[in-house]
PDB file of C-alpha atoms and ligand atoms in Angstrom:
ATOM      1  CA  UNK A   1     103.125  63.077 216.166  1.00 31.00           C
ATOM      2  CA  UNK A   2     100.435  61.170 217.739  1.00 38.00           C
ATOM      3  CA  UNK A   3     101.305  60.173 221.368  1.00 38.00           C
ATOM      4  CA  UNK A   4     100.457  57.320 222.357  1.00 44.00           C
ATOM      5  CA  UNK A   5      98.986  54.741 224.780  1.00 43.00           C
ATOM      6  CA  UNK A   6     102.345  52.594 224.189  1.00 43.00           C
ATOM      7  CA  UNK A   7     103.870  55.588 223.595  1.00 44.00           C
ATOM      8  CA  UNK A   8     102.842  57.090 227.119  1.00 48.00           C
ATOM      9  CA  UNK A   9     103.109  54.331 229.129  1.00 47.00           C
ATOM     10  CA  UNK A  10     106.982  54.065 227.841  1.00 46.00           C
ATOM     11  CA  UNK A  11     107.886  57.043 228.380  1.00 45.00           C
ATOM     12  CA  UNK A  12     106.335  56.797 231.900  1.00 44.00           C
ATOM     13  CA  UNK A  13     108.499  53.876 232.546  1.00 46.00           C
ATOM     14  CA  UNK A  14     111.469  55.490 230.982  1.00 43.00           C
ATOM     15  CA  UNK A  15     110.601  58.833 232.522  1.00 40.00           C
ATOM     16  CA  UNK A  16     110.821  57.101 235.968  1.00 38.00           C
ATOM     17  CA  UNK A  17     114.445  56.456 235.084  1.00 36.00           C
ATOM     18  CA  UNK A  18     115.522  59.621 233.248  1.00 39.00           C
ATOM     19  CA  UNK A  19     113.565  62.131 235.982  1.00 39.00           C
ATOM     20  CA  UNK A  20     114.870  60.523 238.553  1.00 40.00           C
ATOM     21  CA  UNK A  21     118.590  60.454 237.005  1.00 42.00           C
ATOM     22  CA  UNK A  22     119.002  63.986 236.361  1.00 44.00           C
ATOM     23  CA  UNK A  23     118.655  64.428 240.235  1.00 67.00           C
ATOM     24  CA  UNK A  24     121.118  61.602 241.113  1.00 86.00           C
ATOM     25  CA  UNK A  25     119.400  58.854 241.500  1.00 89.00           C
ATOM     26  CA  UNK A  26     121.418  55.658 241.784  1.00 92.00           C
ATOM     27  CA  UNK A  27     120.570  51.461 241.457  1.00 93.00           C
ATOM     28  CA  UNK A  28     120.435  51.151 245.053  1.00 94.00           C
ATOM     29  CA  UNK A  29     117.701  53.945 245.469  1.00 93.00           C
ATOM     30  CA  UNK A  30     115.913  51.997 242.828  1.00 95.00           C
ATOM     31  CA  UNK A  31     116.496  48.712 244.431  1.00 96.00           C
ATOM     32  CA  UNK A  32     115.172  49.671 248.183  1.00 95.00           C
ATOM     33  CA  UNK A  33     111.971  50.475 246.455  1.00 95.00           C
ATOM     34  CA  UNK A  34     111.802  47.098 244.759  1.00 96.00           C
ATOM     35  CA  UNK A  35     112.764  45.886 247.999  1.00 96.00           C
ATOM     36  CA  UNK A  36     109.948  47.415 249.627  1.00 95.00           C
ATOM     37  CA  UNK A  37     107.280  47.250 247.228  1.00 96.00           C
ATOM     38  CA  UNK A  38     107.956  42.977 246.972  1.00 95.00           C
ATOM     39  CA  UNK A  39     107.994  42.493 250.583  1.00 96.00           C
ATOM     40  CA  UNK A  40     105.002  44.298 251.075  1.00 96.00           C
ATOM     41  CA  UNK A  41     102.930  43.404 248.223  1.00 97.00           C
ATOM     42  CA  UNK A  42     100.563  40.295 248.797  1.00 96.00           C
ATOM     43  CA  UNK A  43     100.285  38.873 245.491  1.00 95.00           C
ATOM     44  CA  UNK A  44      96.834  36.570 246.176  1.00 94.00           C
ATOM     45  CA  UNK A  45      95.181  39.471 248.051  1.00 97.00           C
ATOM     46  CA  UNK A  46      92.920  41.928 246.630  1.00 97.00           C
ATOM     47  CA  UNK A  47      94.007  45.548 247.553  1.00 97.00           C
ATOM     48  CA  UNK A  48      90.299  46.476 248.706  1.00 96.00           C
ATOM     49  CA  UNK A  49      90.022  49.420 251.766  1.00 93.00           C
ATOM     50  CA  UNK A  50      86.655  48.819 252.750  1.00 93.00           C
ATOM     51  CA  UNK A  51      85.191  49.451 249.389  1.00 94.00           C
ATOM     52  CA  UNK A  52      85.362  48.222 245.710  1.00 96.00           C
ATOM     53  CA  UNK A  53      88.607  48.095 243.788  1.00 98.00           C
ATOM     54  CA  UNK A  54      88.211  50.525 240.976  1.00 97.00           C
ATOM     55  CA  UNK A  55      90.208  49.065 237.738  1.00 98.00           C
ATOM     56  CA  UNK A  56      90.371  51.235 234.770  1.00 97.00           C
ATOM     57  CA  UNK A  57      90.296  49.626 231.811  1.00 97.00           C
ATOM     58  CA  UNK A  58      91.670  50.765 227.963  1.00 97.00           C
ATOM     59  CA  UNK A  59      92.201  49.316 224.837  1.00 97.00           C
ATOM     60  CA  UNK A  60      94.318  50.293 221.574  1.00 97.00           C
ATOM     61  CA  UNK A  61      94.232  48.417 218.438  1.00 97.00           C
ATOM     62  CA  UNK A  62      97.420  47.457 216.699  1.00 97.00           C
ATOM     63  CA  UNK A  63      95.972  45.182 213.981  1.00 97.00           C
ATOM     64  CA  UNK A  64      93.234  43.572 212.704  1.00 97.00           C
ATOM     65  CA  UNK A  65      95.190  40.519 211.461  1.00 96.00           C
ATOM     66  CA  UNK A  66      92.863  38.087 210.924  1.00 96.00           C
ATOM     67  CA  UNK A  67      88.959  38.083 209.954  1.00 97.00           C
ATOM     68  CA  UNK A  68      86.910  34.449 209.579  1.00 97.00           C
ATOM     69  CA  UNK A  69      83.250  35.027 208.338  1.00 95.00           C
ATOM     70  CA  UNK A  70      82.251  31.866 208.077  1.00 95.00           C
ATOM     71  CA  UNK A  71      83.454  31.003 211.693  1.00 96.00           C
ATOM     72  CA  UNK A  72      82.592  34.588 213.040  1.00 97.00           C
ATOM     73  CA  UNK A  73      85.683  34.731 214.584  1.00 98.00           C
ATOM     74  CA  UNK A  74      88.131  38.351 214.601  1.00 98.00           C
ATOM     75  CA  UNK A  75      91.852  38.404 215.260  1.00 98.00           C
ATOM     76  CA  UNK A  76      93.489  41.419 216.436  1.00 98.00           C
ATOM     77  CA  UNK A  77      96.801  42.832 218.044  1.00 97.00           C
ATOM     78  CA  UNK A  78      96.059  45.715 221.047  1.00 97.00           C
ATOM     79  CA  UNK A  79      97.480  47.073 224.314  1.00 97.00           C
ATOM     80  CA  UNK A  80      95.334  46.563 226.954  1.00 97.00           C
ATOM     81  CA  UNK A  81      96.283  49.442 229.395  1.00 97.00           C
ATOM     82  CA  UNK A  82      94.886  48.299 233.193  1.00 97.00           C
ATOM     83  CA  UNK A  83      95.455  50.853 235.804  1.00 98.00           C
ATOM     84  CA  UNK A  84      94.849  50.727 239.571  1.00 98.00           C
ATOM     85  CA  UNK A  85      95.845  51.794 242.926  1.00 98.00           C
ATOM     86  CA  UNK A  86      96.961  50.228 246.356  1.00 97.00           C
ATOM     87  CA  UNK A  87      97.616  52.446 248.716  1.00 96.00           C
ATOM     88  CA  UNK A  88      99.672  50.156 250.778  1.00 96.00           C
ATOM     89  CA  UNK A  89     102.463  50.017 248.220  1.00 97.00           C
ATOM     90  CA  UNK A  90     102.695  53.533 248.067  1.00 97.00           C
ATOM     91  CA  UNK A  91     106.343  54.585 249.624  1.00 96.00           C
ATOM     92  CA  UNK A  92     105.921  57.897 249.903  1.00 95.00           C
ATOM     93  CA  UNK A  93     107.331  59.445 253.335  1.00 94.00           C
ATOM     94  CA  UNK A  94     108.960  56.066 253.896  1.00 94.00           C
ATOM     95  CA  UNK A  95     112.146  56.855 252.836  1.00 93.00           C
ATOM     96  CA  UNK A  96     114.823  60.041 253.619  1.00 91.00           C
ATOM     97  CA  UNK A  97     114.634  60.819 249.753  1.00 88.00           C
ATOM     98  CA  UNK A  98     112.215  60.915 246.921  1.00 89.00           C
ATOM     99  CA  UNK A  99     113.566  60.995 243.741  1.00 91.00           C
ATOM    100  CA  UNK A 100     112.649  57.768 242.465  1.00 93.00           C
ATOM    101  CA  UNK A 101     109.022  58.292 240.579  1.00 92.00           C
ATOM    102  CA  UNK A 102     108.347  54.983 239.805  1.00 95.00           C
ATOM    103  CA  UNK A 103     109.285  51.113 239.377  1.00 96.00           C
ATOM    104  CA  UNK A 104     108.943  48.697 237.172  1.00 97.00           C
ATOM    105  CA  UNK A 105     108.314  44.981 238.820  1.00 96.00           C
ATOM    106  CA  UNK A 106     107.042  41.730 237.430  1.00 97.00           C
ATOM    107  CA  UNK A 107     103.374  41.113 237.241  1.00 97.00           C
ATOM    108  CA  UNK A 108     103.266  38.245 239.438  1.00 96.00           C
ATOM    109  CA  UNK A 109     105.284  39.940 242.178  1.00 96.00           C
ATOM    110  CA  UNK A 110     102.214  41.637 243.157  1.00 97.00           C
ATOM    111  CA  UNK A 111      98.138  41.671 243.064  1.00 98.00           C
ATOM    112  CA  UNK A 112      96.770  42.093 239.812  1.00 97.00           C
ATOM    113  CA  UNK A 113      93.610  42.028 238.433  1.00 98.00           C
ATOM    114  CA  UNK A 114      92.061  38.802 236.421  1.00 97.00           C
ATOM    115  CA  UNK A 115      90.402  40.440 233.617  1.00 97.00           C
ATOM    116  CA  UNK A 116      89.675  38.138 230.622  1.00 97.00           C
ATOM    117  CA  UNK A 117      87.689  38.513 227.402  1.00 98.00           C
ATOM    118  CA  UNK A 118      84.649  36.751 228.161  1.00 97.00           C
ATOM    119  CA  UNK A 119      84.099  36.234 224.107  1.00 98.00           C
ATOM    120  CA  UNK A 120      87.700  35.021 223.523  1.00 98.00           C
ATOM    121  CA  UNK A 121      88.145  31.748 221.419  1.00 98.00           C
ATOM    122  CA  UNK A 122      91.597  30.672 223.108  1.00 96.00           C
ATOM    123  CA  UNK A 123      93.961  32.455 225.829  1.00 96.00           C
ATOM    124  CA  UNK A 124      96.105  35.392 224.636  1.00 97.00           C
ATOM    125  CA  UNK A 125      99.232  35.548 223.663  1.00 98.00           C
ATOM    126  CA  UNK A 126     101.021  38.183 225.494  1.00 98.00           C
ATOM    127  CA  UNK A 127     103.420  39.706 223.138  1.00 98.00           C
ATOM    128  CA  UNK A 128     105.177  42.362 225.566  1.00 97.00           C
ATOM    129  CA  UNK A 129     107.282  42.063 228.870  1.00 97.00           C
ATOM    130  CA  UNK A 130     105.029  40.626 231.539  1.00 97.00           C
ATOM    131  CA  UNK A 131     105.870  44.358 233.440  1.00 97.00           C
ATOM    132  CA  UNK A 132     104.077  46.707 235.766  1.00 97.00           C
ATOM    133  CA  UNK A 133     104.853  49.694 236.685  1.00 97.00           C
ATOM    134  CA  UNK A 134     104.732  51.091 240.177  1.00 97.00           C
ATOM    135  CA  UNK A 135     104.644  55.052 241.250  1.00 97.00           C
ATOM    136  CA  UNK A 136     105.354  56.414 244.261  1.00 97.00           C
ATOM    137  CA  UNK A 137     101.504  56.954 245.564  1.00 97.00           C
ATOM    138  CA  UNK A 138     100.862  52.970 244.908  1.00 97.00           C
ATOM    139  CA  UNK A 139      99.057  53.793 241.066  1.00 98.00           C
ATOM    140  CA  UNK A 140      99.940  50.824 238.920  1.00 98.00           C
ATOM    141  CA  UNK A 141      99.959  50.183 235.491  1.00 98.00           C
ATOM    142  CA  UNK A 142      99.792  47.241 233.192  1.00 97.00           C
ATOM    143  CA  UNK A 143      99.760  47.438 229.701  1.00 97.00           C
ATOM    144  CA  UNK A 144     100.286  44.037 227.872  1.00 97.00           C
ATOM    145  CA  UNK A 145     100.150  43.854 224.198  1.00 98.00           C
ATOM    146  CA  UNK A 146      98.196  40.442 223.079  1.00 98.00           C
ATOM    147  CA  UNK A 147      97.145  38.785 220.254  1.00 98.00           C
ATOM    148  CA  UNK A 148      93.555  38.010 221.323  1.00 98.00           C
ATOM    149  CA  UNK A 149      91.074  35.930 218.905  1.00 98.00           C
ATOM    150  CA  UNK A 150      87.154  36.331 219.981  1.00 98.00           C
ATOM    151  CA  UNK A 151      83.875  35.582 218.451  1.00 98.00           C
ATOM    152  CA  UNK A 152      81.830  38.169 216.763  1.00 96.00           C
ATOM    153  CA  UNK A 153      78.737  38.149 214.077  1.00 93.00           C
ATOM    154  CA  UNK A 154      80.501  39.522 211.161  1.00 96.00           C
ATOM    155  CA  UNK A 155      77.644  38.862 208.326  1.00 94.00           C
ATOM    156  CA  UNK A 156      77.595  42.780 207.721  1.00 96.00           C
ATOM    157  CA  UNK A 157      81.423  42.990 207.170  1.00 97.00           C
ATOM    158  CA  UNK A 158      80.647  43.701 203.874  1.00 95.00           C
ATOM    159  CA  UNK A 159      77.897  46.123 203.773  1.00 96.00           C
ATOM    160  CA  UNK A 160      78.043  49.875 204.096  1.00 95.00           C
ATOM    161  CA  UNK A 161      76.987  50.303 207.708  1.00 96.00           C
ATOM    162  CA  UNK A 162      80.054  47.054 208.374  1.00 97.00           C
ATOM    163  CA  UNK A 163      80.050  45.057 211.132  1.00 97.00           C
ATOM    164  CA  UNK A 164      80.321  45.601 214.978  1.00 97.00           C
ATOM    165  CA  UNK A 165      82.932  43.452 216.300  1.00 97.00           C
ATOM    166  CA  UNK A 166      82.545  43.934 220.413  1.00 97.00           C
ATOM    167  CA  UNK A 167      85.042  42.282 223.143  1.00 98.00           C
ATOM    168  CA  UNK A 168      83.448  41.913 226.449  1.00 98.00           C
ATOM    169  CA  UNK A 169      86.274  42.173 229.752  1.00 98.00           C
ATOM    170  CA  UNK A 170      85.344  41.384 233.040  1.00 97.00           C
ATOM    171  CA  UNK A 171      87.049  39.763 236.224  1.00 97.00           C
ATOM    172  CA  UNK A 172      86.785  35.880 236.327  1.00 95.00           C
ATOM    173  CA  UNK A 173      86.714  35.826 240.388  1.00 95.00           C
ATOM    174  CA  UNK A 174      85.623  38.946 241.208  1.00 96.00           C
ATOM    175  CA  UNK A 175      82.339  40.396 241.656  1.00 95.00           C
ATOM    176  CA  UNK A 176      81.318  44.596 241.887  1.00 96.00           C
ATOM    177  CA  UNK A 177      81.542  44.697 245.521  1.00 95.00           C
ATOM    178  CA  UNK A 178      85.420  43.947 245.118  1.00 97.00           C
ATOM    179  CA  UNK A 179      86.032  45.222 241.919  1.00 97.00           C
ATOM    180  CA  UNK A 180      84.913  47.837 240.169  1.00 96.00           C
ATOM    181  CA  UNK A 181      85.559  47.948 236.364  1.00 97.00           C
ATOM    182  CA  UNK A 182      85.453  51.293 234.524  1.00 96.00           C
ATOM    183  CA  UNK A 183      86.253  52.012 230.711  1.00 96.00           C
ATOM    184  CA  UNK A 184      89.634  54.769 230.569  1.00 95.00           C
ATOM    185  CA  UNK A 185      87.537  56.652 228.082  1.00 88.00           C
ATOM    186  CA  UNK A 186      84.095  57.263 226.357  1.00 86.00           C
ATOM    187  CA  UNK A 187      85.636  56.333 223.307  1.00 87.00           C
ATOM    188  CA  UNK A 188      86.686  52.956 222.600  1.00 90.00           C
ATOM    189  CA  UNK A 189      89.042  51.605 221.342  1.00 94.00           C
ATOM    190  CA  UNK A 190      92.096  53.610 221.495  1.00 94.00           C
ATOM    191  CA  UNK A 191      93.308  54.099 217.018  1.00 95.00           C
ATOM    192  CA  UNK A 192      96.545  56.035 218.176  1.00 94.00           C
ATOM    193  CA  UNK A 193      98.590  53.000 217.536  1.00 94.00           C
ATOM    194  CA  UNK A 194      96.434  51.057 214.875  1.00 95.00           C
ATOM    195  CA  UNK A 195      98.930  50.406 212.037  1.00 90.00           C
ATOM    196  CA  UNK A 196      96.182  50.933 209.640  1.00 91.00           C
ATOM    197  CA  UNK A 197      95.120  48.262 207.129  1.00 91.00           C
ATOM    198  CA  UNK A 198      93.975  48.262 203.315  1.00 91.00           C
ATOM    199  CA  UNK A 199      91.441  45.583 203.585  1.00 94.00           C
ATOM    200  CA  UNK A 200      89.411  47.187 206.100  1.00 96.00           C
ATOM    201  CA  UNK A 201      88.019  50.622 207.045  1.00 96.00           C
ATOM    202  CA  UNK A 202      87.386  51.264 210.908  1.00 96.00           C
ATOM    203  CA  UNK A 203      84.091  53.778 211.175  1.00 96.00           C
ATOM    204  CA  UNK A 204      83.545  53.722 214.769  1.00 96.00           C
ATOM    205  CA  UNK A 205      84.686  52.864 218.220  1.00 97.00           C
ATOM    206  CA  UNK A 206      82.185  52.380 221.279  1.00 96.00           C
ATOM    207  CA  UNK A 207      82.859  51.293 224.845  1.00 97.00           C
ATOM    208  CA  UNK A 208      79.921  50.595 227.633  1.00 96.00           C
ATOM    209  CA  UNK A 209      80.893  49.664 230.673  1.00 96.00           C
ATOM    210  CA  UNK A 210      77.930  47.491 232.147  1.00 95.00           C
ATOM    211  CA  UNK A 211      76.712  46.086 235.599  1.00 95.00           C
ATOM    212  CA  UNK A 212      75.044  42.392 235.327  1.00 94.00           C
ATOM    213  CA  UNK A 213      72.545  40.870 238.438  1.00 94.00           C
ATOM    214  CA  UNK A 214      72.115  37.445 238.158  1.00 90.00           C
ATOM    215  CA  UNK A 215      68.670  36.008 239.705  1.00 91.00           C
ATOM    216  CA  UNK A 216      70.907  33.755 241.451  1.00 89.00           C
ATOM    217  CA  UNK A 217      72.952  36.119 243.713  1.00 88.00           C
ATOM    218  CA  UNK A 218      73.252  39.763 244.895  1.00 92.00           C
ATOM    219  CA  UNK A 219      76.385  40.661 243.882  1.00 93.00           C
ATOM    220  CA  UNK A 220      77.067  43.222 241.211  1.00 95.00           C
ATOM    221  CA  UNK A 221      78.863  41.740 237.848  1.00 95.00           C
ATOM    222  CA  UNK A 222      80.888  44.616 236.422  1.00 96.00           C
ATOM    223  CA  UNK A 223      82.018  44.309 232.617  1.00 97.00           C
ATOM    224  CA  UNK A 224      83.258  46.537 229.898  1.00 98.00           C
ATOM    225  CA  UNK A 225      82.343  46.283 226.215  1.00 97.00           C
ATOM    226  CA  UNK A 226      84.618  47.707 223.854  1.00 97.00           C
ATOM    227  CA  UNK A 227      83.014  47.837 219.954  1.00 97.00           C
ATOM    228  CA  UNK A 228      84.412  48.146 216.663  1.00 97.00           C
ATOM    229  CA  UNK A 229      82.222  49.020 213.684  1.00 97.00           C
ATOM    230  CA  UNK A 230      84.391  48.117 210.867  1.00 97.00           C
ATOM    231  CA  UNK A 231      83.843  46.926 207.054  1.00 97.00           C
ATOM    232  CA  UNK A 232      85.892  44.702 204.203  1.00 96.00           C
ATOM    233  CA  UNK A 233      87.004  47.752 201.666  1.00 93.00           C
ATOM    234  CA  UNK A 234      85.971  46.977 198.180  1.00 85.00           C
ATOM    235  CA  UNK A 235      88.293  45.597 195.948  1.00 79.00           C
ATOM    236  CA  UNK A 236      89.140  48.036 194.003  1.00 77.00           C
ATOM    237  CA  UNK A 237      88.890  50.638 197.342  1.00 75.00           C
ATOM    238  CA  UNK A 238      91.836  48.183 198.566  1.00 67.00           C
ATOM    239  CA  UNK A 239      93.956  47.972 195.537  1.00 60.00           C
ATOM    240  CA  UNK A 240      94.154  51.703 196.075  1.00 57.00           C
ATOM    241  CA  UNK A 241      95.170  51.427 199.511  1.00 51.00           C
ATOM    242  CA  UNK A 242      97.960  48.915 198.599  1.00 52.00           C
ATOM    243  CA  UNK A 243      98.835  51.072 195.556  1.00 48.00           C
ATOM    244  CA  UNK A 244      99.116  54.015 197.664  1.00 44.00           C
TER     245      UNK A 244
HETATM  246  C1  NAG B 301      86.091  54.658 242.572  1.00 55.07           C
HETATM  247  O1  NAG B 301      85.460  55.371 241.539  1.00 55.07           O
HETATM  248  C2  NAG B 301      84.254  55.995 241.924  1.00 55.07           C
HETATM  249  C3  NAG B 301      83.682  56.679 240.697  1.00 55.07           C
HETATM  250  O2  NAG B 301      83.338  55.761 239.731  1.00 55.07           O
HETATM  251  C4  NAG B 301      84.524  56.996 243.033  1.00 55.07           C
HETATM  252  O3  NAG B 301      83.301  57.554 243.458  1.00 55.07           O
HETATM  253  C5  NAG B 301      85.206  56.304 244.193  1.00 55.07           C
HETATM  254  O4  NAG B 301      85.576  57.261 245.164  1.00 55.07           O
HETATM  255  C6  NAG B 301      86.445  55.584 243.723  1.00 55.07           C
HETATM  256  N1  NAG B 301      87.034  54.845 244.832  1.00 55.07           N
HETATM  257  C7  NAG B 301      88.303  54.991 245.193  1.00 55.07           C
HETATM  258  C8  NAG B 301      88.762  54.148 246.348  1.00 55.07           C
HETATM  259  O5  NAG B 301      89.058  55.747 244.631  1.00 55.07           O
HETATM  260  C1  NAG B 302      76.611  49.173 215.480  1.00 55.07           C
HETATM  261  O1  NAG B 302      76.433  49.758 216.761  1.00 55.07           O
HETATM  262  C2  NAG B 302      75.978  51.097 216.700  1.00 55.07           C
HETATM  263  C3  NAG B 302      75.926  51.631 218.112  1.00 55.07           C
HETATM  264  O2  NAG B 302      75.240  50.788 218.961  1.00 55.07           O
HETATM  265  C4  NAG B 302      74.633  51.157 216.003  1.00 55.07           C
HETATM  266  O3  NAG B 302      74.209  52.504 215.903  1.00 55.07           O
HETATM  267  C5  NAG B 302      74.752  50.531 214.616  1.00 55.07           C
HETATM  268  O4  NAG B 302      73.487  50.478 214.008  1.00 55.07           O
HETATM  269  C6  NAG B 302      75.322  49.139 214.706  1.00 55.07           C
HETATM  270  N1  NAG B 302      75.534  48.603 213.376  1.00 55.07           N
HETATM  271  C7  NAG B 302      75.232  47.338 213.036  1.00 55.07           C
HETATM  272  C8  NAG B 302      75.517  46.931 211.638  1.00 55.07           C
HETATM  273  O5  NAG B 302      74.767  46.552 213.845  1.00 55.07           O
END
């Protein structure tokens, strides 16, 4: 019923496939594309045209697996859908047909952007295909599902009002002038995929995307916050959930 993030994004990349195979598409019209799209891509070169990079930036929450008080620490699962464009992959007009709507390549064939959770405790583990895809007009889309573990003051986890848990992205290399982050929506964290959990109930989602100056430099620092306000159930509120 509810579609997706995940959802979407597969059936984008298996749209790309079943589109363009009802109107005869074949491997090799498949494979010029790849062909094209890897000898043209620069993978160490920021696709800038004379202005900032805009990077869109989502988030959906799988699971809250793991929750350390003491520590202040919060594990979760979540698709991290990053989405932007360079125009000079886009093969449109370059070739006699065009019934191939997209392609899916390996990340490190091309550019992509080094966004990290500036809060994270270790690296993530990236628990999908390391896959972008790639339409036509150059728009690209990553969406890796991680494990991520990141520090957050959780002393109200247990109170009414909860706790807000808040992971802070931004490039690691990149200031505003090359890249400019922007949150996907006003919402937050995307639930559409959140498995749901009997310990916990989620209240509220927030996302700000933020511009930092530092007194040292000129340069805009882009970030995006994305905020959970979340609370430990009772226990008798979860022996009902695992009941039910
Ligand atoms: C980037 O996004 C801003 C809006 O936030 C828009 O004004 C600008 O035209 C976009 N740049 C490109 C290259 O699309
Ligand atoms: C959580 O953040 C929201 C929005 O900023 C705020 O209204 C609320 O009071 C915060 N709750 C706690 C417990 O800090």
């Amino acid at each position: 019923m509810k579609l997706s993030v995940f959802w979407c994004s597969l059936c984008i990349f298996i749209s790309g496939y079943h589109v363009s195979a009802s109107q005869g598409v074949t491997k090799d019209h498949i494979w010029e594309k790849m062909q094209w799209v890897r000898e043209t891509a620069i993978p160490g070169v920021v696709p800038v045209q004379g202005g900032p990079l805009n990077v869109t930036l989502g988030l959906g929450l799988t699971t809250i697996r793991d929750v350390d008080i003491d520590r202040g620490e919060v594990e979760i699962t979540a698709m991290r859908t990053v989405q932007w464009r360079d125009f000079s992959l886009s093969w449109l007009g370059k070739f006699s047909e065009n019934i191939v709507s997209g392609i899916n390549m390996n990340v490190n064939d091309l550019w992509s952007p080094d966004i990290v959770a500036y809060n994270a405790v270790h690296a993530p583990e990236l628990l999908s295909p390391p896959l972008v895809h790639v339409s036509p007009d150059g728009s690209i889309m990553y969406v890796p599902h991680e494990r991520i573990r990141f520090n957050c003051n959780l002393v109200n986890l247990e109170t009414p009002g909860g706790a807000n848990c808040t992971i802070k992205y931004g490039s690691w290399t990149y200031n505003g002038f090359l890249l400019h982050l922007q949150a996907a929506n006003i919402h937050g964290f995307s639930l559409n995929d959140y498995m749901g959990d009997s310990r916990f109930e989620i209240m509220e989602t927030y996302v700000e995307a933020e511009t930092i100056y530092y007194p040292c430099c000129a340069e805009p620092y882009p970030d995006v916050k994305f905020t959970l306000n979340f609370r430990k159930k009772t226990s008798s509120e979860s022996w009902i959930g695992w009941k039910k």
